[in-house]
PDB file of C-alpha atoms in Angstrom:
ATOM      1  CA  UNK A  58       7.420 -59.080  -1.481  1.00 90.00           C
ATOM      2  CA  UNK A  59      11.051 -57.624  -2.597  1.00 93.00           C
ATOM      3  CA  UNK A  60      13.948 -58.177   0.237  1.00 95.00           C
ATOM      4  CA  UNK A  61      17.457 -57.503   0.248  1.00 95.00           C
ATOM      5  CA  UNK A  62      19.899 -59.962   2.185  1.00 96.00           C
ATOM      6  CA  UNK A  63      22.931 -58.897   3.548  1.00 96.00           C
ATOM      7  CA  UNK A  64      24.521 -62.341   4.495  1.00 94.00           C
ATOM      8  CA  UNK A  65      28.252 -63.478   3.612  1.00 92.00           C
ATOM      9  CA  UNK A  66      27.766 -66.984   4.654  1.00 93.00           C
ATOM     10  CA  UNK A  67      27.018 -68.187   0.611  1.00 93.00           C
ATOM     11  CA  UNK A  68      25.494 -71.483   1.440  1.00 95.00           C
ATOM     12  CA  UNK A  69      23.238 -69.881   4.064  1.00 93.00           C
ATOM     13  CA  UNK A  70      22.577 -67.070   1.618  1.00 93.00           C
ATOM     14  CA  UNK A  71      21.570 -69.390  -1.515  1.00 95.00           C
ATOM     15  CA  UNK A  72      19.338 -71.949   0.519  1.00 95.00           C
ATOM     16  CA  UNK A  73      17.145 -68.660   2.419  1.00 94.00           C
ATOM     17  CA  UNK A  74      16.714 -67.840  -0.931  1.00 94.00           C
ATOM     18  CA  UNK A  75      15.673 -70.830  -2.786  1.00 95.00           C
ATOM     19  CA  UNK A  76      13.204 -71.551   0.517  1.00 95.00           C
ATOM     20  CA  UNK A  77      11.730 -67.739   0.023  1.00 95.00           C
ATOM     21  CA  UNK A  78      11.366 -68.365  -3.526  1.00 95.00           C
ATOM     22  CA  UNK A  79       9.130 -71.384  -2.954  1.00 94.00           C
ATOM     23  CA  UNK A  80       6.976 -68.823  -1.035  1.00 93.00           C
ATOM     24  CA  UNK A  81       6.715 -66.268  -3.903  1.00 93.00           C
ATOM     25  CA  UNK A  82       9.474 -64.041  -2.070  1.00 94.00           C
ATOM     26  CA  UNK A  83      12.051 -62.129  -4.389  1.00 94.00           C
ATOM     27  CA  UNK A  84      15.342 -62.229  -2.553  1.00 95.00           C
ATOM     28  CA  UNK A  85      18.797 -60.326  -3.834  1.00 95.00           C
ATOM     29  CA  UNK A  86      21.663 -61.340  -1.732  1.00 96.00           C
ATOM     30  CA  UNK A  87      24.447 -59.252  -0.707  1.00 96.00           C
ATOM     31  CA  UNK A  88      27.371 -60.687   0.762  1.00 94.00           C
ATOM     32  CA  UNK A  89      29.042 -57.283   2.854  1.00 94.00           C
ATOM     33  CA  UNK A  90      27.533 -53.853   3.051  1.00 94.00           C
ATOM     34  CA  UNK A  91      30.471 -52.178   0.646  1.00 93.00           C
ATOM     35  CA  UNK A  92      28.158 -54.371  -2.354  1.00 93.00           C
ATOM     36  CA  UNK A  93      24.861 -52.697  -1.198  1.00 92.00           C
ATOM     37  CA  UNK A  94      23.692 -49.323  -2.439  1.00 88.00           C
ATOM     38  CA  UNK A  95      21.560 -47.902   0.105  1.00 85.00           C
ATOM     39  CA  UNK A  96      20.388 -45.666  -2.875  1.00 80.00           C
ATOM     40  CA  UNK A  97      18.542 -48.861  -3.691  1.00 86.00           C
ATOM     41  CA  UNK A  98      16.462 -49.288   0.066  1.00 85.00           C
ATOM     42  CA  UNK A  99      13.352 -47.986  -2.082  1.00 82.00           C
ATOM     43  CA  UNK A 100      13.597 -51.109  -4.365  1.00 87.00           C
ATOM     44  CA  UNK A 101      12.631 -53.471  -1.503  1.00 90.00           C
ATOM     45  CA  UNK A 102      10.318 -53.764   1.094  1.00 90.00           C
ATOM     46  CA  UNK A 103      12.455 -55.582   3.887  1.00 93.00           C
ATOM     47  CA  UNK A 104      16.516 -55.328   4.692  1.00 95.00           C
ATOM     48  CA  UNK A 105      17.682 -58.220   6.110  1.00 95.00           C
ATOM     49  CA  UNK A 106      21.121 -57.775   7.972  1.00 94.00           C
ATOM     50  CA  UNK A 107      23.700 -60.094   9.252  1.00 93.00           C
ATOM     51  CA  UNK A 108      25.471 -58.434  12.328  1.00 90.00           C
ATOM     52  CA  UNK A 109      29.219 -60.258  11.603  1.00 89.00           C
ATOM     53  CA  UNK A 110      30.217 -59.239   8.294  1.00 91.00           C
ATOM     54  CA  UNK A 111      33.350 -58.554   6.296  1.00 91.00           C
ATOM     55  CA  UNK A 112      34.274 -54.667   5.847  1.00 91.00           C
ATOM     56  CA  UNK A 113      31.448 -52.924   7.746  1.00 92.00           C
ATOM     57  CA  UNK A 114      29.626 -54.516  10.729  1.00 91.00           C
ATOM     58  CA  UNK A 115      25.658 -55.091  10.328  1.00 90.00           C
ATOM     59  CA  UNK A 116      24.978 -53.137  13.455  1.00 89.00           C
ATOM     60  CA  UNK A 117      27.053 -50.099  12.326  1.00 91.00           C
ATOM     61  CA  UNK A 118      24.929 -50.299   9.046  1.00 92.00           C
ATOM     62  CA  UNK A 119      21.592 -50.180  10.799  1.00 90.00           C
ATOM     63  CA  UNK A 120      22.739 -47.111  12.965  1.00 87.00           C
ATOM     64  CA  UNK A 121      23.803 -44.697   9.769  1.00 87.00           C
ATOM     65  CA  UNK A 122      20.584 -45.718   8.002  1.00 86.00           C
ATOM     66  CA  UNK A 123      18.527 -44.928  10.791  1.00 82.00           C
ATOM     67  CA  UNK A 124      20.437 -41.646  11.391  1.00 78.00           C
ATOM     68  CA  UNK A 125      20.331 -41.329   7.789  1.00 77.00           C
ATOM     69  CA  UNK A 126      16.339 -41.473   7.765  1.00 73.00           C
ATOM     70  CA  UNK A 127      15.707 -44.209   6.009  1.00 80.00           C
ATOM     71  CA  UNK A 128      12.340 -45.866   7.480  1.00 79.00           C
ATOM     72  CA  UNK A 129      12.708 -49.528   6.070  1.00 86.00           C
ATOM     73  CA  UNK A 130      11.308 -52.644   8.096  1.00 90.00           C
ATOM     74  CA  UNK A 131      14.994 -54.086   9.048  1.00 92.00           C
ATOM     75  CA  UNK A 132      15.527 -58.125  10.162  1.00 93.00           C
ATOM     76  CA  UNK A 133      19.007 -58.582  12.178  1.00 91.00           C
ATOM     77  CA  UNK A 134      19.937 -62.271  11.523  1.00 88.00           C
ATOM     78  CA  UNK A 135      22.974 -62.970  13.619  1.00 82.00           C
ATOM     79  CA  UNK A 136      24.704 -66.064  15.912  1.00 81.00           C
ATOM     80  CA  UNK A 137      24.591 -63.621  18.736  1.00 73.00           C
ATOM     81  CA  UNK A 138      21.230 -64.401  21.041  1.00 70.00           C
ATOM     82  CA  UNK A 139      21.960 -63.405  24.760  1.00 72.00           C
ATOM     83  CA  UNK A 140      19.061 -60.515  25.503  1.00 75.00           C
ATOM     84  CA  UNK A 141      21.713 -57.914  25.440  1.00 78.00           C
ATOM     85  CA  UNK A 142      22.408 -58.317  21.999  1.00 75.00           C
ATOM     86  CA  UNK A 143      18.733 -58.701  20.970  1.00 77.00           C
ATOM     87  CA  UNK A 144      17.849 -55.435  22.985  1.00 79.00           C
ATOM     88  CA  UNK A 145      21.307 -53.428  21.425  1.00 80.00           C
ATOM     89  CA  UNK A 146      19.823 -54.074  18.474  1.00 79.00           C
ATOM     90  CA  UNK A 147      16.484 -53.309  18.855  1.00 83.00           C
ATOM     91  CA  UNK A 148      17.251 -49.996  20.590  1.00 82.00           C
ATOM     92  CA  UNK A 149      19.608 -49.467  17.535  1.00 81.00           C
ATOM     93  CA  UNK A 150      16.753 -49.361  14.972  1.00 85.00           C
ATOM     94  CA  UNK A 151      15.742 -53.017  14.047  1.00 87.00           C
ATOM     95  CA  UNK A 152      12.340 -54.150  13.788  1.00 89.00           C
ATOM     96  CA  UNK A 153      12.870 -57.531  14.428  1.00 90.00           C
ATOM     97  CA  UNK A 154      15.949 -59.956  15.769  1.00 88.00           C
ATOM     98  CA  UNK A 155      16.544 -63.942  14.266  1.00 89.00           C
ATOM     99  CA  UNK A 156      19.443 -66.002  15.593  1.00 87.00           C
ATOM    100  CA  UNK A 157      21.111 -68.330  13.535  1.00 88.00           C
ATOM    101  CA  UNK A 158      20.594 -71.054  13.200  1.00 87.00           C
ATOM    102  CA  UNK A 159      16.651 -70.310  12.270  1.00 89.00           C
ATOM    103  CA  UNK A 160      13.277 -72.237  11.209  1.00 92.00           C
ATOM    104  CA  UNK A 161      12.646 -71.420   7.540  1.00 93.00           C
ATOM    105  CA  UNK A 162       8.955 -71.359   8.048  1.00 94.00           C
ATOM    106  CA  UNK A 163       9.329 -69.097  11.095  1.00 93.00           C
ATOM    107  CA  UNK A 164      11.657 -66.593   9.359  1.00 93.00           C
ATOM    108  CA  UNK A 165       9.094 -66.400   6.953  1.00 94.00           C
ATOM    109  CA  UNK A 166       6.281 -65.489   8.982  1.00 93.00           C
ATOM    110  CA  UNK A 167       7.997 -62.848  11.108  1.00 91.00           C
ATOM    111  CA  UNK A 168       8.880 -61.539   7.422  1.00 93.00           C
ATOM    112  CA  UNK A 169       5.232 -61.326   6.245  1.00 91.00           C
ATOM    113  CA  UNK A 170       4.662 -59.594   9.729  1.00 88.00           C
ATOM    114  CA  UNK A 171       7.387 -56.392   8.820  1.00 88.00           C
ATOM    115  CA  UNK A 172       5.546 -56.249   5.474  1.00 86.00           C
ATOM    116  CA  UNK A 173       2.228 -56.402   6.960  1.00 82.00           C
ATOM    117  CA  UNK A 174       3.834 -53.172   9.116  1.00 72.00           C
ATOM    118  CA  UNK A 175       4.947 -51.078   6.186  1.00 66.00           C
ATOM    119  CA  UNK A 176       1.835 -51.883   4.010  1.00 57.00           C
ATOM    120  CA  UNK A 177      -0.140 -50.173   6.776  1.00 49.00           C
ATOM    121  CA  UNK A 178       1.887 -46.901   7.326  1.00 52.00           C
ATOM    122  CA  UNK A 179       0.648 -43.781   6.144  1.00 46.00           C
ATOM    123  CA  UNK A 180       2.982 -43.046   3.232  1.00 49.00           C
ATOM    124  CA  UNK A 181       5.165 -40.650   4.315  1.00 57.00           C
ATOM    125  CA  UNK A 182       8.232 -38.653   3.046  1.00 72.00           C
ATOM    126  CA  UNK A 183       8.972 -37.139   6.522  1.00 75.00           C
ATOM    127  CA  UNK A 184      12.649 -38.208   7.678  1.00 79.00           C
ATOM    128  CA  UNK A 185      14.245 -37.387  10.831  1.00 80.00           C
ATOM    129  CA  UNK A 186      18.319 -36.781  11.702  1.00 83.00           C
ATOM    130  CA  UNK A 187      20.237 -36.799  14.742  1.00 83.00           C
ATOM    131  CA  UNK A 188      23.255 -34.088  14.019  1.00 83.00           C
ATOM    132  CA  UNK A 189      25.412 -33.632  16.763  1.00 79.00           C
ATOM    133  CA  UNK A 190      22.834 -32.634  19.526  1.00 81.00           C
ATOM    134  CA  UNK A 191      20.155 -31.570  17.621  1.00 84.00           C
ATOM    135  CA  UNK A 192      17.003 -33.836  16.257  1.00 86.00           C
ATOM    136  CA  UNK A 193      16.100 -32.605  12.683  1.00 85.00           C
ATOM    137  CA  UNK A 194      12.751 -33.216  10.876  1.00 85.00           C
ATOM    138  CA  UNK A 195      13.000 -32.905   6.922  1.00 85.00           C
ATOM    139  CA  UNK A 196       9.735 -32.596   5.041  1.00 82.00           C
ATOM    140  CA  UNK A 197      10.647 -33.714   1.373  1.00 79.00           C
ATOM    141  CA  UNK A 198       7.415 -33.397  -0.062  1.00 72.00           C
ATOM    142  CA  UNK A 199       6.697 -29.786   1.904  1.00 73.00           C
ATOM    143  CA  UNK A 200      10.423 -28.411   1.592  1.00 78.00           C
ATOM    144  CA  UNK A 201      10.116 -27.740   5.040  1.00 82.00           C
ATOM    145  CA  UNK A 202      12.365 -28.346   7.695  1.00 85.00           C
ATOM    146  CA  UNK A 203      12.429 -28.233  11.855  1.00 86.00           C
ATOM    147  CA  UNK A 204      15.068 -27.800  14.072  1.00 86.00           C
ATOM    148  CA  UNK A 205      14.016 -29.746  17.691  1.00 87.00           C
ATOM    149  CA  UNK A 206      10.379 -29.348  17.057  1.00 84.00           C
ATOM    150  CA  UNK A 207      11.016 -25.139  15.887  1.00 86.00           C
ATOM    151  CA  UNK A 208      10.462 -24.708  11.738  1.00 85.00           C
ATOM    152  CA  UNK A 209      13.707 -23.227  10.138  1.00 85.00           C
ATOM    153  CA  UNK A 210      12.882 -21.362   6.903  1.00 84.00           C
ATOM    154  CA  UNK A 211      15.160 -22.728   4.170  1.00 84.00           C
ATOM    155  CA  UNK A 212      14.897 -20.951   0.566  1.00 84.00           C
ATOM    156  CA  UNK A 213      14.525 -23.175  -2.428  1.00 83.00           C
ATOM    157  CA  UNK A 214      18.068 -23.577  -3.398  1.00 87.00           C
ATOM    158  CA  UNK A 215      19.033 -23.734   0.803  1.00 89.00           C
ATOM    159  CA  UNK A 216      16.622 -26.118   0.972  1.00 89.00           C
ATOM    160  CA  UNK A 217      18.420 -28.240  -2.160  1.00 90.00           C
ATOM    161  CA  UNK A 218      21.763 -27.418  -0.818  1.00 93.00           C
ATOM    162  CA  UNK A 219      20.433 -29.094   2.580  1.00 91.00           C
ATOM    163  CA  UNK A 220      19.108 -32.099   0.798  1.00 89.00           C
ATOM    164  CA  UNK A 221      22.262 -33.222  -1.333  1.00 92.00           C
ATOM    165  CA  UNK A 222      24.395 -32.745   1.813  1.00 93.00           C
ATOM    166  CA  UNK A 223      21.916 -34.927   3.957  1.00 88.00           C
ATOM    167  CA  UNK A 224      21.803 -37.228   1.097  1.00 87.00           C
ATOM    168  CA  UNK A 225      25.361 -37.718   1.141  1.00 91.00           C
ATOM    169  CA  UNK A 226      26.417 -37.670   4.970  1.00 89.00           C
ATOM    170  CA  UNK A 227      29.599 -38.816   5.843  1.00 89.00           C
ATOM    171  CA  UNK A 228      30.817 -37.945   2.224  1.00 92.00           C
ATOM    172  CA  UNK A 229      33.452 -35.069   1.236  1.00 94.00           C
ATOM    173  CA  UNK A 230      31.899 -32.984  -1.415  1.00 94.00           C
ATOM    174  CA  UNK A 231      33.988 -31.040  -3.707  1.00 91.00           C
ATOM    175  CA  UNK A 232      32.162 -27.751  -4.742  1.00 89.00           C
ATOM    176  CA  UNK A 233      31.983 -28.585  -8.778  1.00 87.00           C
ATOM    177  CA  UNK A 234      29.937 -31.398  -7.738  1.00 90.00           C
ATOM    178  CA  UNK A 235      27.762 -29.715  -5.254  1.00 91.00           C
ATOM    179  CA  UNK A 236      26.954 -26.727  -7.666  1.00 89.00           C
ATOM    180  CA  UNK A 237      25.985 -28.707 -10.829  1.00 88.00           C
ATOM    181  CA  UNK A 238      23.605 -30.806  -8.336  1.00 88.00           C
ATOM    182  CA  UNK A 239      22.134 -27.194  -7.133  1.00 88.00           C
ATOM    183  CA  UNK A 240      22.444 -24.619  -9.348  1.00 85.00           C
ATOM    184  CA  UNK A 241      23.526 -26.950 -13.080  1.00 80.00           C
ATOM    185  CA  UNK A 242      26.695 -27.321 -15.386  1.00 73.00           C
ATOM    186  CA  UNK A 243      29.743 -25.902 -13.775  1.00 66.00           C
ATOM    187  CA  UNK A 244      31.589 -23.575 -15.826  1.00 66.00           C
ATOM    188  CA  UNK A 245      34.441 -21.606 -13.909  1.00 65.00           C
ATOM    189  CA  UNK A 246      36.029 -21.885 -10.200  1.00 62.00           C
ATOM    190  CA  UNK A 247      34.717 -18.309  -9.904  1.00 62.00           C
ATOM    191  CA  UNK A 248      31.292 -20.490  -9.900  1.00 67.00           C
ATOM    192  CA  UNK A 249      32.494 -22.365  -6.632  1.00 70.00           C
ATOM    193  CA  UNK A 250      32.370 -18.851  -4.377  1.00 82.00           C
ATOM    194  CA  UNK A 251      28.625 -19.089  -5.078  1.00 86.00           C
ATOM    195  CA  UNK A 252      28.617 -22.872  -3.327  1.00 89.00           C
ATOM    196  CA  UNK A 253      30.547 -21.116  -0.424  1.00 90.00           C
ATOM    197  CA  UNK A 254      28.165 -18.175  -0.139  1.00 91.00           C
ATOM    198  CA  UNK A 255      25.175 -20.435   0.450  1.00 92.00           C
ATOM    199  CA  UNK A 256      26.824 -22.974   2.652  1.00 93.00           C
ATOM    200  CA  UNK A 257      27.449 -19.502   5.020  1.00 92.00           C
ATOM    201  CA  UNK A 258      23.886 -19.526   4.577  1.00 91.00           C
ATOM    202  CA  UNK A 259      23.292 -22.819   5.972  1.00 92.00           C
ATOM    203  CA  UNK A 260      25.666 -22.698   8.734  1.00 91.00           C
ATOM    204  CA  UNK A 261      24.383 -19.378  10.255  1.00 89.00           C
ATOM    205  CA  UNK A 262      20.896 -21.496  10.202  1.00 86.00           C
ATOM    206  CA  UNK A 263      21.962 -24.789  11.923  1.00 86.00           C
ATOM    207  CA  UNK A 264      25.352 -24.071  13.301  1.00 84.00           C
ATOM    208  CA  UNK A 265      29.100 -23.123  12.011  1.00 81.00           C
ATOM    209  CA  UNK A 266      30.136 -26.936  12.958  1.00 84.00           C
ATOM    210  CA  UNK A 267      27.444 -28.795  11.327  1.00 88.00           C
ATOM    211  CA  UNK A 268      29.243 -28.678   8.006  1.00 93.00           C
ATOM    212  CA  UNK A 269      32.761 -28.569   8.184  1.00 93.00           C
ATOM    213  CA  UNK A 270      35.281 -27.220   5.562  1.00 92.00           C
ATOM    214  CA  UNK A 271      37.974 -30.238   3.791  1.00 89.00           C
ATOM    215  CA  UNK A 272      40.632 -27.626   2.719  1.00 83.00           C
ATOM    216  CA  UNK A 273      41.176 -28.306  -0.349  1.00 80.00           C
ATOM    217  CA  UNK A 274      38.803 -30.323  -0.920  1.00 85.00           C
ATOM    218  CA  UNK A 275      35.507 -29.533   0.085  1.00 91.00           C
ATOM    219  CA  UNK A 276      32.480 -29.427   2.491  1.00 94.00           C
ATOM    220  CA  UNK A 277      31.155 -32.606   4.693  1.00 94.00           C
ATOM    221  CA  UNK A 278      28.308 -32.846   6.732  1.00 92.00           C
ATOM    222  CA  UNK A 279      29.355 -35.776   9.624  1.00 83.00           C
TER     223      UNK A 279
END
């Protein structure tokens, strides 16, 4: 078993992991979310996420990753333990909820428990997004999307368009990047009219607000 730690308390951070260790757990510590790639979520099998941290709060973490797709067991480990803050962030996306301070040998076994979870889902590449009002369901394997529950057809370079955006939410994409990811090497700005061509294309599908126009910049899907 792989987990990442998201902890900024160092001496907290270094003594989990020399316990886990004894138990033939790999730990990789993390002391705010800024250090964390969440490119690397496939790496391990658990997240474990302190709620106070420097930069970025825990709980606002767990809420883009779940909007985000990403289907990882996640452990909150936080000083906050009144049932409103266990169910907040339960109904947020955790799996499971530790206050500190915490038995070693009981943070261990409600570990092996998320892993026992994920070993027995049915491998899956299905995601699902919440943009603005609407619940999307992205097929990754299929190339297929739906649109609350309805099937939107998406050609193959929509379809890749789609993907990069979703894969970068939140960012501002300038169109040299977004049409060497799609289409390969970009060679002239005339190029770039092609990027806004299809993005028409994409917005006529799922709304003309879902991606939004950075003058001067770029596109962003929020």
């Amino acid at each position: 078993m792989k987990i990442a730690l998201i902890e900024d308390n160092k001496l907290l951070g270094e003594n989990t992991k020399l316990f886990l260790q004894l138990k033939n757990i790999e730990v990789e510590i993390y002391e705010c979310v800024e250090d964390f790639d969440e490119n690397d979520l496939q790496n391990y099998d658990i997240l474990v996420l302190d709620i106070n941290l420097p930069g970025k709060n825990g709980d606002i973490f767990l809420t883009e990753l779940r909007q985000k797709g990403y289907q990882i067991p996640i452990m909150m480990l936080t000083s906050k333990n009144t049932c409103n803050d266990i169910v907040d962030g339960l109904e947020k996306g955790a799996d499971d909820y530790i206050s500190k301070p915490f038995n070693y040998e009981e943070f261990t076994a409600r570990l092996k428990v998320l892993a026992r979870r994920k070993i027995g889902e049915i491998p899956t590449n299905i995601r699902k997004y919440q943009i603005e009002n609407d619940e999307y369901e992205v097929n990754f394997d299929a190339k297929s999307l739906k649109k609350n529950g309805q099937n939107i057809y998406l050609g193959s370079l929509e379809f890749k368009l789609f993907d990069y955006f979703i894969k970068n939410r939140g960012k501002v994409l300038d169109r040299a990047s977004i049409y060497e990811e799609v289409w390969g090497e970009f060679e002239s700005y005339q190029l770039s009219r092609t990027v806004d061509v299809y993005v028409g294309y994409l917005r006529k599908k799922f709304g003309k607000n879902v991606i939004k126009t950075r003058k001067g910049d770029g596109y962003i899907l929020e």
